[in-house]
XYZ file of C-alpha atoms in Angstrom:
424
model
C 65.117 243.090 98.017
C 66.376 242.247 94.542
C 67.910 239.051 95.904
C 64.628 238.110 97.626
C 62.663 238.843 94.465
C 65.049 236.667 92.463
C 64.671 233.789 94.946
C 60.860 234.066 94.876
C 60.923 234.093 91.090
C 63.044 230.943 91.039
C 60.699 229.230 93.528
C 57.605 230.236 91.570
C 59.155 229.071 88.311
C 60.108 225.778 89.966
C 56.569 225.310 91.303
C 55.091 226.160 87.906
C 57.449 223.730 86.220
C 56.526 221.019 88.737
C 52.806 221.592 88.176
C 53.270 221.522 84.434
C 55.218 218.258 84.697
C 52.506 216.786 86.945
C 49.772 217.912 84.544
C 51.753 216.484 81.644
C 52.193 213.171 83.486
C 48.496 213.023 84.311
C 47.719 213.835 80.707
C 49.834 210.895 79.625
C 48.022 208.585 82.071
C 44.608 209.773 81.024
C 42.921 207.338 78.666
C 40.010 205.151 77.710
C 38.857 202.285 79.912
C 36.709 199.338 78.866
C 34.564 197.504 81.429
C 32.894 194.135 80.834
C 30.060 192.863 83.027
C 29.133 189.189 82.618
C 26.371 187.009 84.053
C 28.309 183.899 85.072
C 25.545 182.132 87.009
C 24.620 178.519 86.327
C 21.660 178.241 83.921
C 19.591 175.906 86.097
C 16.409 174.481 84.589
C 14.436 174.229 87.828
C 13.986 176.361 90.934
C 13.913 173.831 93.778
C 13.605 170.066 94.042
C 13.858 167.172 96.425
C 12.537 163.799 97.543
C 10.767 162.456 100.602
C 11.472 158.814 101.370
C 10.335 158.385 104.988
C 6.558 158.220 105.542
C 5.118 160.509 108.191
C 5.490 159.073 111.703
C 7.951 156.453 110.406
C 11.669 156.226 111.150
C 12.908 154.476 108.018
C 12.544 154.974 104.292
C 9.884 152.939 102.565
C 6.482 153.067 100.907
C 3.468 154.753 102.432
C 0.825 152.074 102.966
C -2.920 152.709 103.374
C -3.516 154.993 106.331
C -0.067 156.603 106.042
C 1.269 159.646 104.188
C 4.227 161.568 102.797
C 4.766 165.298 103.474
C 7.222 167.714 101.886
C 7.740 171.488 101.858
C 9.275 173.899 99.359
C 9.584 177.560 98.385
C 7.922 179.054 95.320
C 7.069 182.368 93.704
C 4.099 183.550 91.704
C 5.385 182.152 88.393
C 6.278 178.735 89.746
C 4.603 175.371 89.233
C 4.824 172.114 91.160
C 5.363 168.641 89.719
C 5.896 165.383 91.597
C 5.786 161.650 90.992
C 5.197 158.598 93.170
C 4.851 154.950 92.100
C 1.480 153.247 92.081
C 2.834 150.383 94.145
C 0.920 147.379 92.798
C 1.945 147.863 89.182
C 4.846 147.393 86.805
C 5.367 151.035 85.763
C 2.426 153.180 86.835
C 2.789 156.394 88.831
C 0.780 159.300 90.199
C 1.679 162.806 89.015
C 0.142 166.068 87.807
C 0.088 166.584 84.057
C 3.201 167.860 82.313
C 2.265 171.487 82.974
C 2.521 171.037 86.717
C 0.246 172.609 89.329
C 0.013 176.404 89.539
C 0.890 177.594 93.047
C -0.518 181.124 92.801
C -3.775 182.447 91.388
C -3.328 186.102 90.378
C -0.671 186.475 93.055
C -2.639 184.684 95.791
C -1.189 181.390 97.077
C -3.273 178.328 96.160
C -4.368 176.117 99.036
C -6.615 173.125 99.639
C -7.360 169.778 98.032
C -5.516 169.433 94.706
C -6.210 165.727 94.175
C -8.239 166.519 91.060
C -5.038 167.764 89.401
C -3.262 164.421 89.932
C -3.524 161.545 87.426
C -2.479 157.914 87.173
C 0.131 157.524 84.430
C 1.730 154.636 82.565
C 5.458 155.259 82.043
C 5.471 153.046 78.940
C 8.662 151.300 80.041
C 7.324 147.876 81.133
C 4.352 145.945 79.783
C 1.469 146.109 82.215
C 0.427 142.967 84.026
C -2.538 142.378 86.266
C -2.202 144.658 89.280
C -2.152 143.261 92.776
C -5.622 142.902 94.233
C -5.102 144.256 97.738
C -2.798 146.274 99.989
C 0.838 145.211 99.935
C 0.253 142.364 97.463
C 2.640 143.828 94.903
C 2.636 143.628 91.114
C 2.421 140.313 89.350
C 6.132 139.956 88.604
C 8.857 138.053 90.410
C 11.020 141.106 91.213
C 12.123 144.592 90.127
C 12.836 145.007 86.420
C 11.699 141.500 85.541
C 8.658 142.491 83.503
C 8.968 142.693 79.702
C 10.104 146.050 78.285
C 7.414 148.032 76.545
C 9.269 150.783 74.652
C 6.116 152.869 74.747
C 5.254 156.445 75.661
C 4.083 158.139 78.845
C 0.273 158.162 78.812
C -2.614 158.592 81.201
C -3.779 155.140 82.229
C -7.266 156.075 81.004
C -5.835 156.244 77.481
C -3.919 152.953 77.674
C -6.867 150.519 77.741
C -4.778 147.540 78.827
C -7.799 145.541 79.918
C -7.243 146.082 83.629
C -9.317 148.146 86.052
C -7.789 150.880 88.199
C -9.622 152.805 90.928
C -10.084 156.563 90.524
C -7.186 158.588 91.936
C -9.415 160.057 94.655
C -10.243 156.531 95.898
C -6.574 155.869 96.672
C -4.915 159.145 97.629
C -5.707 162.669 98.809
C -3.290 165.503 98.063
C -3.479 168.688 100.138
C -1.579 171.930 99.499
C -0.984 174.423 102.335
C 0.632 177.863 102.241
C 2.889 178.369 105.261
C 3.835 182.002 104.615
C 7.129 183.526 103.473
C 6.902 181.807 100.069
C 6.763 178.325 101.595
C 4.217 175.618 100.768
C 3.616 172.147 102.194
C 2.153 169.155 100.329
C 0.715 166.127 102.125
C -0.137 162.975 100.167
C -2.402 160.704 102.205
C -2.831 157.083 101.182
C -6.456 156.512 102.100
C -7.274 153.701 104.482
C -9.330 151.960 101.790
C -6.670 152.335 99.107
C -5.826 149.331 96.945
C -2.131 150.238 96.771
C 0.793 151.695 98.676
C 2.773 154.509 97.056
C 6.505 154.899 96.811
C 8.723 157.736 98.095
C 8.039 160.969 96.224
C 10.308 163.042 93.949
C 9.208 166.677 93.480
C 10.323 169.787 91.603
C 9.351 173.476 91.510
C 9.705 174.871 87.996
C 8.639 177.538 85.504
C 8.875 175.739 82.168
C 6.516 172.909 81.272
C 7.137 169.155 81.387
C 10.054 168.800 83.829
C 9.385 165.087 84.470
C 7.817 163.845 81.241
C 5.861 164.863 78.169
C 2.550 163.157 77.540
C 2.634 160.775 74.562
C 6.443 160.968 74.368
C 8.987 158.384 75.500
C 10.443 158.647 79.001
C 13.286 161.208 79.174
C 15.677 158.699 80.730
C 16.342 160.932 83.753
C 15.069 158.603 86.460
C 11.313 158.421 86.008
C 11.561 154.795 84.837
C 13.259 153.777 88.078
C 10.582 155.496 90.120
C 7.660 154.123 88.110
C 8.988 150.557 88.044
C 10.738 150.205 91.404
C 9.727 153.204 93.520
C 13.255 154.615 93.296
C 12.612 158.308 94.001
C 16.245 159.232 94.813
C 17.363 158.420 91.270
C 15.010 160.974 89.739
C 15.598 163.385 92.628
C 19.368 163.312 92.058
C 18.883 164.340 88.437
C 16.509 167.146 89.441
C 18.900 168.377 92.137
C 21.736 168.729 89.625
C 19.530 171.010 87.547
C 17.869 173.023 90.325
C 18.985 176.305 91.810
C 18.742 180.063 91.929
C 19.065 181.831 88.584
C 18.869 185.586 88.179
C 19.214 188.021 85.312
C 21.519 191.004 85.812
C 19.778 194.303 85.065
C 21.239 197.159 82.979
C 24.298 198.739 84.573
C 24.645 202.378 85.592
C 28.195 203.704 85.924
C 29.466 207.049 87.193
C 32.891 208.700 87.576
C 33.474 210.864 90.629
C 36.117 212.131 93.046
C 37.499 210.552 96.203
C 35.172 210.565 99.214
C 32.127 211.259 97.048
C 29.214 208.844 97.345
C 27.029 209.603 94.329
C 24.777 206.515 94.451
C 24.299 205.745 98.150
C 25.800 206.015 101.620
C 26.126 202.797 103.587
C 23.757 202.513 106.567
C 21.809 205.580 105.468
C 18.412 205.735 103.709
C 18.267 205.813 99.915
C 18.835 209.357 98.618
C 15.536 209.338 96.762
C 17.103 210.146 93.385
C 16.533 206.844 91.612
C 18.322 204.017 93.416
C 15.003 202.620 94.670
C 13.696 202.324 91.115
C 16.962 200.730 89.966
C 17.049 198.227 92.844
C 13.349 197.274 92.645
C 12.702 197.296 88.891
C 16.133 197.287 87.236
C 15.460 200.675 85.583
C 18.415 203.092 86.044
C 16.899 206.006 84.104
C 15.912 208.184 87.074
C 19.276 207.771 88.771
C 21.055 208.496 85.491
C 19.094 211.718 85.016
C 19.771 212.878 88.567
C 23.518 212.260 88.333
C 23.714 213.843 84.898
C 21.963 216.951 86.279
C 24.653 217.079 88.990
C 27.291 217.220 86.220
C 28.716 213.750 86.801
C 30.232 211.743 83.960
C 27.583 209.021 83.986
C 26.274 206.356 81.631
C 24.045 203.299 81.290
C 24.701 200.105 79.349
C 21.597 198.054 78.578
C 22.192 196.154 75.322
C 23.910 192.764 75.755
C 26.811 192.022 73.415
C 25.502 190.574 70.174
C 21.929 191.742 70.825
C 20.060 194.451 68.972
C 17.681 195.467 71.744
C 17.962 196.534 75.355
C 17.482 193.842 77.971
C 18.994 192.175 81.045
C 21.888 189.750 81.089
C 20.966 186.091 81.321
C 23.588 183.412 82.072
C 26.368 183.671 79.486
C 25.492 187.236 78.387
C 27.646 190.341 78.871
C 27.598 194.141 78.695
C 30.577 196.268 77.651
C 31.016 200.014 78.151
C 33.866 202.509 77.774
C 34.741 205.868 79.319
C 37.687 208.231 79.639
C 39.394 208.339 83.030
C 42.438 209.829 84.716
C 44.250 209.744 88.072
C 41.941 210.962 90.805
C 38.824 209.452 89.224
C 36.741 206.885 91.058
C 34.280 204.460 89.435
C 30.938 203.395 90.909
C 28.385 201.039 89.356
C 24.889 199.829 90.233
C 22.785 197.016 88.749
C 19.776 195.144 90.118
C 19.992 191.463 90.993
C 16.968 190.666 88.859
C 15.384 187.847 90.869
C 15.080 189.912 94.043
C 12.936 192.655 95.524
C 15.499 195.436 96.024
C 18.989 193.954 95.907
C 21.700 195.399 93.694
C 25.343 194.972 92.745
C 27.772 197.781 93.575
C 31.241 198.536 94.870
C 31.443 200.276 98.243
C 29.615 203.571 98.590
C 32.770 205.502 97.568
C 33.484 203.340 94.521
C 36.987 202.228 93.527
C 39.937 204.340 92.256
C 40.930 204.004 88.615
C 44.615 204.491 89.497
C 46.847 203.417 92.357
C 49.701 205.934 92.196
C 50.376 205.912 88.452
C 49.184 202.355 87.800
C 45.797 202.001 86.121
C 43.227 199.532 87.427
C 43.342 196.480 85.187
C 41.917 192.962 85.108
C 39.264 191.150 87.103
C 37.711 193.466 89.721
C 34.846 191.191 90.759
C 36.292 190.988 94.273
C 35.196 194.597 94.814
C 31.572 193.879 93.826
C 29.101 193.231 96.631
C 25.396 192.598 96.979
C 23.591 195.489 98.631
C 20.072 195.769 100.044
C 18.456 199.104 99.138
C 16.261 198.898 102.248
C 13.202 199.992 100.289
C 11.247 196.718 99.999
C 11.117 193.725 102.335
C 13.103 190.784 100.962
C 11.518 187.465 100.084
C 13.043 184.019 99.585
C 15.652 184.245 96.789
C 13.940 183.957 93.437
C 10.431 183.674 94.892
C 9.248 187.173 94.076
C 5.545 187.778 94.648
C 3.396 190.871 94.376
C 3.696 191.643 98.093
C 5.864 194.760 97.522
C 6.065 195.461 101.260
C 7.676 198.844 101.943
C 10.681 198.440 104.243
C 11.771 201.976 105.123
C 15.287 200.792 105.966
C 18.856 201.796 105.171
C 21.118 200.857 102.280
C 23.351 198.125 103.638
C 25.309 195.073 102.623
C 22.947 192.130 102.159
C 22.451 190.593 105.598
C 18.960 189.055 105.835
C 20.088 185.478 106.493
C 18.389 184.064 103.381
C 20.373 181.763 101.053
C 21.428 184.350 98.466
C 24.364 183.508 96.188
C 27.673 185.285 96.546
C 28.092 188.179 94.119
C 30.822 186.352 92.188
C 28.496 183.383 91.616
C 26.324 185.638 89.462
C 28.488 188.441 88.100
C 32.017 188.989 86.798
C 33.424 192.479 86.202
C 36.687 193.205 84.401
C 38.349 196.479 83.435
C 41.108 197.327 80.951
C 42.855 200.594 80.134
C 43.078 200.823 76.365
């Protein structure tokens, strides 16, 4: 028995020593981690843009003559405006367009529809001296060819303010512009050249925007982005190409919630299951992580929120070029999960998988760019709309949390966000 007791003592001492060594090793690996979250999306100026060059019922590009029309469609949300431009054909540099503000597409959240001709004006681009307009359909301006008229070096003005000595029919005598809402954030515009019109119109360049004056500013010189080519020669693609380079989806990144947990725990959500009801819905729909933070803190998780961009003094989302930084203490066995709303969405959020990612692989700490582990998730709480075209619909979905899969043209996660981690 003494021999057996001695052997057991040796084994117990060995096990104790091994545990102490393991604890000591883990203690050495334990340390502070710093995570940086950046909004790396392109800072586009406009939401959507395009050009229509082929008249309705035609097969080739060209002007729309009296009795014909141009039609184009686009997506837009409640804060968006529409601007477009088309050449007044029998002139040197005149064009039809809304004013610099653009045309509001929603009225208190309700899509605008109907005849919007009254919001369209005849403008002088101020780039070529006006000459006597043609006097009938298809007669053309009184110059020998494109760009042969004398340069004006003027400003963009309503033709009513130019007083060049010539007479121009009211807009409504030449064209009719109708706006239709097609549903699902899509609108259609049809520009009819009336059968009694004195002029054809050129192909149309259009843009959906939030800020004012995307095409020109009244009483200022032409921007030099392609309007001159459209107003003088009907060259819509030139202006459209410029607009396309500056159009696209832009989204802020909402404040980030982070939480440390153990393997196989799913503190924020479970894939293909309904939202837990502890705050993810609020985070995914409004960007506010406070309820989820409180719930996880009450469950004794090591949890935090970062909401002040680097260099800022107040809380707010990340716009393109901004970043958040946060730190925490971690050790082997810890897993990290994050959640942050994709701002220009109804209920989409950034996160790792539902079980997060481990801070250590064996004894090697996670380090470097971990954006590849970030995915876009749909909280399943509100029906999605066209990317960036948020309205006040707020339609309850009653679905499951799942990877984003609605077929709409959302960006990839790494086109919007970059996440890096470093063990200090």
